[in-house]
Amino acid sequence: MQEAPVKVLLVGVDIGEEADFEYSMEELASLAEAAEKEVVGQIVQRLDHVNKALYIGTGKVDDVRRLAEERGAQEVVFDNSLTPSQVRNLGKELELTVIDRTNLILDIFAIRAQTREAKLQVETARLQYMLPRLVGMYDALSRQGGASGSMSNKGTGEKKLELDRRKIEHRITELKKELEDVSRTRDVQRRKRQQSRTPQVALVGYTNAGKSTILNRMVEQFGELPEKTVMEKDMLFATLETSVRSIDTGHNKPFFLTDTVGFIHKLPHGLVKAFRSTLEEVKYADLLVQVVDFSDENYRQQMQVTADTLKELGAGDIPQIVVYNKADKCGMEPLPQKRQEHWYLAAGQNIGIRELAEAIEQQVYADNVECSFLSYGRGAGFFYGVQGRRYFDPCRLSQTGHGEIQNIHDAIDHTMREDIIWNRIHSRTEQSFWSSRQGNT
């Protein structure tokens, strides 16, 4: 039997620093639903500055207590990060569990985490969040741990608070070591992708904009393994794992497409730090595809959050294609549309997927040209095309008769098209080739 969701009361303080405070509260309600909680009410207060002791005014504390009792709320959720002392003081005044926006997002991540790496990252972030908030979590902090006399264990005389602090710090150290191992594995996988000389493209953007939907539609149409789709759902942070898939539209110009963790307003610093190795996958992309929920009236603010987060991750200068998804919900017709360098489509309806894939393909292979080469004698040759510092897959020349022209569709960079490395070519064939080349200059 499924347990009933926890009933929560939302509380926010508007001190005039946010451009759209109402939107922030709406997003808090969405976060609560994503954390499998039931919102039963909301209270907001406008202040010049927050109360250092209680975050809200003392009179408003009474209002929160009364409304929580009327609605049967079991938790009170605040729309901003609270200090450890504010959490402690509010808990005493309200006699209810008090959590802030950061704690709420951590709860969502804990629910969604599936892979070992994600679970380690979430546990690390939660323990780091908990560490300064240990005070007030116990009814009797002055109780001493252990026994006395000769049978006393190590740490006798320490308060339970200090014992728990040591346990948490030890566990954080263990988690960081495990994450380092996972990170090394990720680095090996990344290096293999780089060595494959295939361009790397990353889907980035606000949470629930449709990144996973775009990845799935491309995998279904152009992926090597069409069944290798990822979870997609209309909710915040449906996906926490970074997934990489190979995409080829049939033009022999493949690229790796990466689905990344979504961003959000007021993304907790502890989560950014814990998930940094995952989030920083975007730094290694040749192209970013920023996915925007065009049906959300706050899409411009969401784009700014994305830009700020990418800058923090050191990926702000990577070339981008901007995709305005869910344009069908805005009544835009026909779809897809391209306006300047922006694409308008509806991934959920499978509209514009091929056009977007071909636009990505065109951009990551933009510096390449199609060339023809003359092959002499019987033998096999190889060449490498260079785009910046990225090497593409070598193309083997088939064995042909004397003087037959080979059309090479894996085009190479303009600046490097003369730099061809020939292997396994008979010396007389090579001499004939270069003699003929010199005679034509």
XYZ file of N, CA and C in Angstrom, residues 108-310:
609
model
N 14.776 15.537 -3.689
C 14.436 15.125 -5.055
C 15.578 14.326 -5.660
N 16.787 14.813 -5.509
C 17.946 14.117 -6.056
C 18.095 12.732 -5.437
N 17.800 12.621 -4.150
C 17.901 11.318 -3.485
C 16.881 10.338 -4.055
N 15.687 10.832 -4.376
C 14.646 9.980 -4.959
C 15.028 9.542 -6.362
N 15.611 10.457 -7.150
C 15.881 10.193 -8.562
C 17.178 9.415 -8.815
N 18.114 9.489 -7.882
C 19.429 8.876 -8.121
C 19.297 7.383 -8.390
N 19.871 6.923 -9.481
C 19.807 5.520 -9.863
C 21.198 4.884 -9.950
N 22.144 5.569 -10.557
C 23.482 5.004 -10.721
C 24.291 5.148 -9.435
N 25.348 4.366 -9.351
C 26.225 4.424 -8.176
C 26.816 5.824 -8.023
N 27.230 6.425 -9.133
C 27.828 7.756 -9.065
C 26.839 8.778 -8.534
N 25.603 8.759 -9.050
C 24.597 9.720 -8.610
C 24.287 9.550 -7.129
N 24.196 8.311 -6.675
C 23.909 8.056 -5.265
C 25.040 8.550 -4.368
N 26.277 8.351 -4.801
C 27.422 8.848 -4.032
C 27.419 10.371 -3.981
N 27.123 11.003 -5.105
C 27.112 12.462 -5.167
C 26.018 13.043 -4.277
N 24.837 12.431 -4.303
C 23.732 12.915 -3.478
C 24.044 12.747 -1.995
N 24.578 11.590 -1.617
C 24.909 11.365 -0.210
C 25.968 12.354 0.268
N 26.943 12.629 -0.577
C 27.974 13.608 -0.217
C 27.357 14.981 0.021
N 26.491 15.408 -0.902
C 25.867 16.724 -0.774
C 24.983 16.805 0.468
N 24.260 15.743 0.764
C 23.369 15.758 1.926
C 24.159 15.812 3.231
N 25.242 15.065 3.308
C 26.057 15.084 4.529
C 26.743 16.430 4.713
N 27.206 17.020 3.623
C 27.826 18.340 3.718
C 26.814 19.391 4.147
N 25.575 19.220 3.692
C 24.503 20.137 4.110
C 24.168 19.927 5.585
N 24.173 18.671 6.022
C 23.780 18.329 7.389
C 24.827 18.739 8.423
N 26.089 18.689 8.048
C 27.182 18.862 9.016
C 27.042 20.115 9.885
N 26.855 21.313 9.300
C 26.733 22.492 10.169
C 25.379 22.595 10.865
N 24.454 21.685 10.574
C 23.105 21.743 11.140
C 22.860 20.668 12.195
N 23.918 20.039 12.669
C 23.771 18.988 13.674
C 23.228 19.530 14.984
N 23.635 20.753 15.311
C 23.173 21.343 16.568
C 21.653 21.465 16.522
N 20.982 20.986 17.529
C 19.531 21.087 17.564
C 18.823 19.848 17.067
N 19.569 18.874 16.513
C 18.938 17.664 16.010
C 18.682 16.632 17.122
N 19.221 16.882 18.295
C 19.057 15.924 19.381
C 18.472 16.623 20.607
N 17.738 15.883 21.372
C 17.095 16.448 22.555
C 18.075 16.626 23.703
N 19.132 15.823 23.724
C 20.066 15.859 24.857
C 21.492 15.882 24.337
N 21.922 17.044 23.932
C 23.279 17.163 23.383
C 24.347 16.992 24.459
N 23.963 17.218 25.698
C 24.978 17.161 26.751
C 25.248 15.747 27.240
N 24.422 14.772 26.752
C 24.686 13.392 27.166
C 26.054 12.946 26.682
N 26.751 12.219 27.512
C 28.077 11.743 27.161
C 27.980 10.388 26.492
N 28.845 10.146 25.516
C 28.848 8.850 24.839
C 29.751 7.882 25.565
N 29.483 6.582 25.363
C 30.363 5.559 25.909
C 30.093 5.259 27.375
N 30.939 4.430 27.956
C 30.813 4.054 29.371
C 31.999 4.588 30.130
N 31.993 4.366 31.424
C 33.104 4.852 32.235
C 33.926 3.668 32.736
N 35.078 3.987 33.327
C 35.918 2.929 33.881
C 36.740 2.247 32.816
N 37.223 1.050 33.180
C 38.141 0.344 32.297
C 37.467 -0.162 31.039
N 36.126 -0.238 31.056
C 35.416 -0.757 29.902
C 35.045 0.340 28.920
N 35.488 1.556 29.189
C 35.103 2.680 28.316
C 35.715 2.504 26.940
N 34.956 2.937 25.943
C 35.448 2.844 24.568
C 36.121 4.138 24.151
N 36.712 4.119 22.936
C 37.409 5.308 22.449
C 36.411 6.439 22.261
N 36.769 7.606 22.757
C 35.893 8.762 22.608
C 35.039 9.013 23.833
N 35.274 8.298 24.911
C 34.497 8.490 26.128
C 34.608 9.938 26.584
N 33.479 10.510 26.956
C 33.477 11.887 27.423
C 33.096 12.873 26.351
N 33.047 12.450 25.109
C 32.655 13.367 24.037
C 31.143 13.442 23.950
N 30.651 14.577 23.569
C 29.213 14.729 23.388
C 28.771 13.977 22.140
N 27.506 13.614 22.133
C 26.968 12.904 20.971
C 27.118 13.746 19.705
N 26.999 15.042 19.863
C 27.164 15.946 18.727
C 28.530 15.767 18.079
N 29.564 15.772 18.910
C 30.926 15.653 18.377
C 31.160 14.275 17.777
N 30.576 13.246 18.383
C 30.713 11.899 17.834
C 30.083 11.819 16.444
N 28.900 12.379 16.310
C 28.213 12.340 15.018
C 28.941 13.186 13.983
N 29.485 14.300 14.432
C 30.251 15.139 13.516
C 31.449 14.369 12.951
N 32.120 13.649 13.812
C 33.276 12.868 13.365
C 32.860 11.769 12.394
N 31.708 11.116 12.698
C 31.213 10.066 11.808
C 30.897 10.630 10.418
N 30.251 11.773 10.399
C 29.877 12.379 9.118
C 31.114 12.793 8.337
N 32.067 13.424 9.004
C 33.291 13.840 8.322
C 34.049 12.641 7.766
N 34.061 11.548 8.528
C 34.722 10.324 8.057
C 34.004 9.758 6.838
N 32.678 9.767 6.888
C 31.906 9.241 5.769
C 32.095 10.115 4.519
N 32.155 11.419 4.685
C 32.373 12.324 3.548
C 33.726 12.021 2.893
N 34.742 11.773 3.721
C 36.069 11.434 3.193
C 36.008 10.142 2.381
N 35.282 9.139 2.909
C 35.130 7.878 2.184
C 34.417 8.089 0.858
N 33.360 8.877 0.878
C 32.584 9.129 -0.336
C 33.424 9.831 -1.397
N 34.229 10.781 -0.968
C 35.070 11.511 -1.920
C 36.073 10.575 -2.589
N 36.598 9.619 -1.825
C 37.533 8.655 -2.415
C 36.824 7.778 -3.443
N 35.604 7.337 -3.096
C 34.835 6.525 -4.040
C 34.502 7.325 -5.296
N 34.165 8.596 -5.119
C 33.841 9.442 -6.275
C 35.059 9.679 -7.157
N 36.224 9.739 -6.534
C 37.447 9.885 -7.322
C 37.652 8.667 -8.213
N 37.350 7.477 -7.686
C 37.459 6.258 -8.491
C 36.472 6.295 -9.658
N 35.240 6.709 -9.360
C 34.218 6.793 -10.408
C 34.620 7.838 -11.441
N 35.182 8.944 -10.960
C 35.606 10.014 -11.858
C 36.709 9.543 -12.795
N 37.611 8.703 -12.283
C 38.674 8.170 -13.147
C 38.078 7.291 -14.243
N 37.061 6.511 -13.876
C 36.387 5.691 -14.884
C 35.730 6.568 -15.936
N 35.095 7.653 -15.487
C 34.469 8.600 -16.421
C 35.517 9.221 -17.347
N 36.691 9.543 -16.780
C 37.755 10.131 -17.595
C 38.217 9.157 -18.673
N 38.312 7.870 -18.311
C 38.718 6.860 -19.293
C 37.696 6.782 -20.415
N 36.412 6.788 -20.057
C 35.356 6.726 -21.065
C 35.391 7.959 -21.957
N 35.650 9.120 -21.348
C 35.717 10.351 -22.133
C 36.888 10.325 -23.101
N 38.039 9.842 -22.619
C 39.216 9.778 -23.495
C 38.975 8.830 -24.669
N 38.256 7.735 -24.429
C 37.941 6.813 -25.515
C 37.080 7.499 -26.563
N 36.112 8.306 -26.100
C 35.274 9.029 -27.059
C 36.092 10.040 -27.844
N 37.014 10.703 -27.141
C 37.859 11.680 -27.833
C 38.778 11.011 -28.837
N 39.299 9.843 -28.471
C 40.188 9.111 -29.368
C 39.448 8.582 -30.586
N 38.136 8.428 -30.478
C 37.354 7.976 -31.625
C 37.238 9.060 -32.683
N 37.665 10.281 -32.322
C 37.692 11.407 -33.260
C 36.309 11.764 -33.780
N 35.308 11.519 -32.959
C 33.934 11.870 -33.294
C 33.525 13.109 -32.507
N 32.914 14.120 -33.159
C 32.509 15.344 -32.441
C 31.569 15.034 -31.284
N 31.665 15.848 -30.225
C 30.843 15.656 -29.038
C 29.903 16.846 -28.864
N 28.630 16.545 -28.673
C 27.579 17.554 -28.553
C 26.843 17.328 -27.244
N 26.571 18.393 -26.490
C 25.897 18.264 -25.194
C 24.588 19.037 -25.189
N 23.536 18.375 -24.721
C 22.248 19.033 -24.499
C 22.284 19.684 -23.122
N 22.031 20.983 -23.068
C 22.053 21.700 -21.789
C 20.781 22.523 -21.668
N 20.500 22.976 -20.455
C 19.338 23.830 -20.270
C 18.666 23.621 -18.938
N 17.582 24.366 -18.748
C 16.819 24.321 -17.506
C 16.160 22.959 -17.350
N 15.932 22.554 -16.123
C 15.278 21.276 -15.894
C 13.876 21.264 -16.483
N 13.485 20.132 -17.045
C 12.172 19.910 -17.647
C 11.941 20.721 -18.926
N 13.017 21.059 -19.622
C 12.887 21.786 -20.889
C 12.695 20.840 -22.067
N 13.057 19.553 -21.878
C 12.871 18.579 -22.944
C 14.159 17.999 -23.498
N 15.252 18.073 -22.738
C 16.538 17.546 -23.216
C 16.467 16.037 -23.437
N 15.925 15.318 -22.461
C 15.843 13.854 -22.581
C 14.917 13.442 -23.720
N 13.874 14.214 -23.947
C 12.956 13.920 -25.049
C 13.665 14.030 -26.385
N 14.461 15.075 -26.554
C 15.222 15.257 -27.796
C 16.218 14.116 -27.979
N 16.917 13.763 -26.901
C 17.870 12.645 -26.986
C 17.158 11.365 -27.420
N 16.021 11.078 -26.796
C 15.304 9.840 -27.112
C 14.812 9.815 -28.554
N 14.276 10.927 -29.045
C 13.781 10.947 -30.423
C 14.926 10.749 -31.412
N 16.098 11.319 -31.107
C 17.247 11.129 -31.995
C 17.767 9.698 -31.928
N 17.778 9.126 -30.728
C 18.237 7.743 -30.584
C 17.319 6.804 -31.356
N 16.010 7.045 -31.254
C 15.041 6.191 -31.946
C 15.195 6.263 -33.464
N 15.544 7.450 -33.979
C 15.646 7.620 -35.422
C 17.039 7.357 -35.975
N 18.068 7.763 -35.230
C 19.421 7.746 -35.785
C 20.439 7.019 -34.924
N 20.021 6.430 -33.809
C 20.971 5.789 -32.909
C 21.360 4.393 -33.370
N 22.537 3.960 -32.930
C 22.997 2.606 -33.229
C 22.121 1.577 -32.535
N 21.630 1.939 -31.334
C 20.764 1.048 -30.562
C 19.498 1.821 -30.210
N 18.452 1.748 -31.051
C 17.240 2.542 -30.849
C 16.559 2.322 -29.503
N 16.787 1.163 -28.887
C 16.134 0.876 -27.609
C 16.846 1.550 -26.432
N 17.997 2.159 -26.659
C 18.790 2.763 -25.584
C 18.301 4.173 -25.266
N 17.023 4.282 -24.917
C 16.472 5.580 -24.536
C 16.655 5.796 -23.037
N 16.433 7.046 -22.597
C 16.556 7.380 -21.178
C 15.175 7.774 -20.657
N 15.067 7.894 -19.343
C 13.795 8.269 -18.742
C 13.415 9.684 -19.158
N 12.160 9.863 -19.563
C 11.644 11.206 -19.843
C 10.284 11.338 -19.190
N 10.107 12.424 -18.457
C 8.855 12.629 -17.739
C 8.664 14.123 -17.505
N 7.415 14.567 -17.500
C 7.109 15.983 -17.317
C 7.193 16.339 -15.840
N 8.431 16.447 -15.347
C 8.663 16.830 -13.956
C 10.081 17.378 -13.825
N 10.313 18.100 -12.745
C 11.640 18.662 -12.499
C 12.609 17.549 -12.122
N 13.804 17.593 -12.708
C 14.889 16.656 -12.398
C 14.466 15.204 -12.577
N 13.795 14.915 -13.698
C 13.452 13.518 -13.985
C 14.712 12.704 -14.240
N 15.763 13.361 -14.751
C 17.019 12.679 -15.075
C 18.170 13.310 -14.306
N 18.955 12.484 -13.633
C 20.140 12.968 -12.923
C 21.432 12.477 -13.557
N 21.360 11.409 -14.332
C 22.562 10.804 -14.885
C 22.916 11.436 -16.231
N 24.210 11.494 -16.509
C 24.673 11.928 -17.821
C 24.699 10.720 -18.749
N 23.946 10.801 -19.850
C 23.861 9.702 -20.808
C 24.441 10.144 -22.144
N 25.241 9.266 -22.753
C 25.882 9.571 -24.035
C 25.431 8.546 -25.071
N 25.000 9.026 -26.242
C 24.560 8.150 -27.318
C 25.198 8.590 -28.634
N 25.457 7.605 -29.495
C 26.024 7.889 -30.818
C 24.882 8.119 -31.805
N 24.981 9.227 -32.563
C 23.950 9.613 -33.518
C 24.557 9.726 -34.908
N 23.891 9.150 -35.898
C 24.343 9.236 -37.296
C 23.106 9.324 -38.182
N 22.946 10.440 -38.872
C 21.754 10.660 -39.690
C 21.813 9.920 -41.020
N 22.916 9.247 -41.290
C 23.050 8.509 -42.536
C 23.976 9.157 -43.540
N 24.580 10.298 -43.139
C 25.504 11.015 -44.010
C 26.958 10.688 -43.694
N 27.169 9.653 -42.892
C 28.513 9.248 -42.489
C 29.240 10.360 -41.741
N 28.456 11.119 -40.951
C 29.021 12.177 -40.116
C 28.456 12.028 -38.702
N 28.923 11.030 -37.983
C 28.366 10.750 -36.654
C 28.811 11.766 -35.608
N 28.057 11.842 -34.521
C 28.468 12.651 -33.373
C 27.909 12.006 -32.114
N 28.584 12.265 -30.986
C 28.107 11.801 -29.694
C 27.183 12.868 -29.110
N 26.008 12.448 -28.644
C 25.050 13.367 -28.036
C 24.910 13.028 -26.558
N 25.125 14.040 -25.704
C 25.113 13.851 -24.254
C 23.928 14.564 -23.626
N 23.169 13.840 -22.816
C 22.069 14.419 -22.042
C 22.610 14.740 -20.650
N 22.474 15.969 -20.211
C 23.068 16.404 -18.942
C 22.009 16.719 -17.895
N 22.439 16.865 -16.653
C 21.555 17.233 -15.554
C 21.032 18.652 -15.791
N 19.734 18.843 -15.585
C 19.138 20.159 -15.798
C 19.547 21.164 -14.729
N 19.482 22.432 -15.092
C 19.793 23.513 -14.156
C 18.495 24.054 -13.556
N 18.626 24.831 -12.498
C 17.460 25.440 -11.867
C 17.883 26.687 -11.115
N 16.933 27.600 -10.932
C 17.153 28.817 -10.152
C 17.526 28.444 -8.724
N 18.537 29.090 -8.189
C 19.018 28.831 -6.830
C 19.503 27.389 -6.673
N 20.178 26.868 -7.680
C 20.744 25.523 -7.567
C 21.747 25.518 -6.420
N 21.546 24.666 -5.417
C 22.407 24.680 -4.225
C 23.888 24.505 -4.588
N 24.714 25.333 -3.970
C 26.149 25.263 -4.247
C 26.716 23.898 -3.900
N 26.194 23.298 -2.815
C 26.676 21.976 -2.421
C 26.407 20.926 -3.483
N 25.261 21.047 -4.157
C 24.949 20.111 -5.232
C 25.843 20.344 -6.440
N 26.071 21.604 -6.780
C 26.968 21.920 -7.898
C 28.347 21.335 -7.621
N 28.799 21.470 -6.377
C 30.115 20.958 -5.999
C 30.143 19.438 -6.050
N 29.089 18.786 -5.501
C 29.053 17.327 -5.469
C 28.907 16.732 -6.861
N 28.126 17.411 -7.719
C 27.877 16.908 -9.068
C 28.812 17.529 -10.098
N 29.862 18.183 -9.639
C 30.717 18.925 -10.567
C 31.308 18.038 -11.658
N 31.776 16.845 -11.295
C 32.387 15.972 -12.302
C 31.373 15.583 -13.370
N 30.098 15.449 -12.970
C 29.046 15.140 -13.934
C 28.692 16.362 -14.759
N 28.499 17.499 -14.097
C 28.126 18.725 -14.795
C 29.219 19.199 -15.751
N 30.475 18.942 -15.370
C 31.576 19.439 -16.187
C 31.763 18.663 -17.487
N 30.941 17.638 -17.726
C 30.985 16.953 -19.016
C 30.763 17.940 -20.152
N 30.004 18.994 -19.876
C 29.709 19.980 -20.933
C 30.974 20.702 -21.390
N 31.985 20.775 -20.534
C 33.225 21.483 -20.900
C 33.950 20.840 -22.070
N 33.715 19.556 -22.277
C 34.457 18.817 -23.289
C 33.683 18.708 -24.605
N 32.549 19.393 -24.682
C 31.736 19.338 -25.894
C 32.274 20.299 -26.956
N 32.127 19.901 -28.223
C 32.461 20.790 -29.335
C 31.320 21.755 -29.614
N 30.115 21.365 -29.213
C 28.921 22.173 -29.459
C 27.920 21.931 -28.337
N 27.275 23.008 -27.874
C 26.204 22.908 -26.895
C 24.868 23.170 -27.591
N 23.877 22.359 -27.273
C 22.519 22.587 -27.759
C 21.691 22.987 -26.546
N 21.408 24.304 -26.439
C 20.628 24.778 -25.294
C 19.144 24.581 -25.590
N 18.494 23.753 -24.779
C 17.077 23.450 -24.955
C 16.270 24.352 -24.028
N 15.306 25.061 -24.599
C 14.503 26.036 -23.860
C 13.031 25.637 -23.941
N 12.339 25.694 -22.815
C 10.892 25.452 -22.809
C 10.202 26.737 -23.247
N 9.895 26.824 -24.550
C 9.331 28.043 -25.110
C 7.918 28.306 -24.603
N 7.257 27.278 -24.069
C 5.889 27.450 -23.575
C 5.849 28.048 -22.171
N 6.992 28.116 -21.517
C 7.061 28.691 -20.170
C 7.267 30.194 -20.279
N 6.379 30.956 -19.673
C 6.461 32.418 -19.779
C 7.731 32.979 -19.155
N 8.406 32.184 -18.350
C 9.647 32.631 -17.716
C 10.880 32.065 -18.413
N 10.746 31.733 -19.695
C 11.863 31.072 -20.384
C 13.099 31.954 -20.472
N 12.918 33.267 -20.527
C 14.096 34.153 -20.600
C 14.908 34.084 -19.309
N 14.233 34.075 -18.160
C 14.949 33.939 -16.883
C 15.654 32.584 -16.813
N 15.008 31.544 -17.337
C 15.611 30.223 -17.330
C 16.858 30.185 -18.206
N 16.813 30.902 -19.335
C 17.994 30.983 -20.203
C 19.140 31.701 -19.498
N 18.809 32.698 -18.692
C 19.853 33.419 -17.965
C 20.483 32.523 -16.897
N 19.646 31.707 -16.221
C 20.169 30.759 -15.240
C 21.112 29.774 -15.930
N 20.719 29.309 -17.115
C 21.570 28.389 -17.880
C 22.895 29.044 -18.233
N 22.834 30.285 -18.709
C 24.059 31.002 -19.083
C 24.979 31.183 -17.880
N 24.408 31.546 -16.744
C 25.209 31.751 -15.525
C 25.851 30.439 -15.063
N 25.101 29.346 -15.119
C 25.626 28.051 -14.676
C 26.727 27.569 -15.610
N 26.532 27.726 -16.926
C 27.571 27.332 -17.882
C 28.849 28.130 -17.661
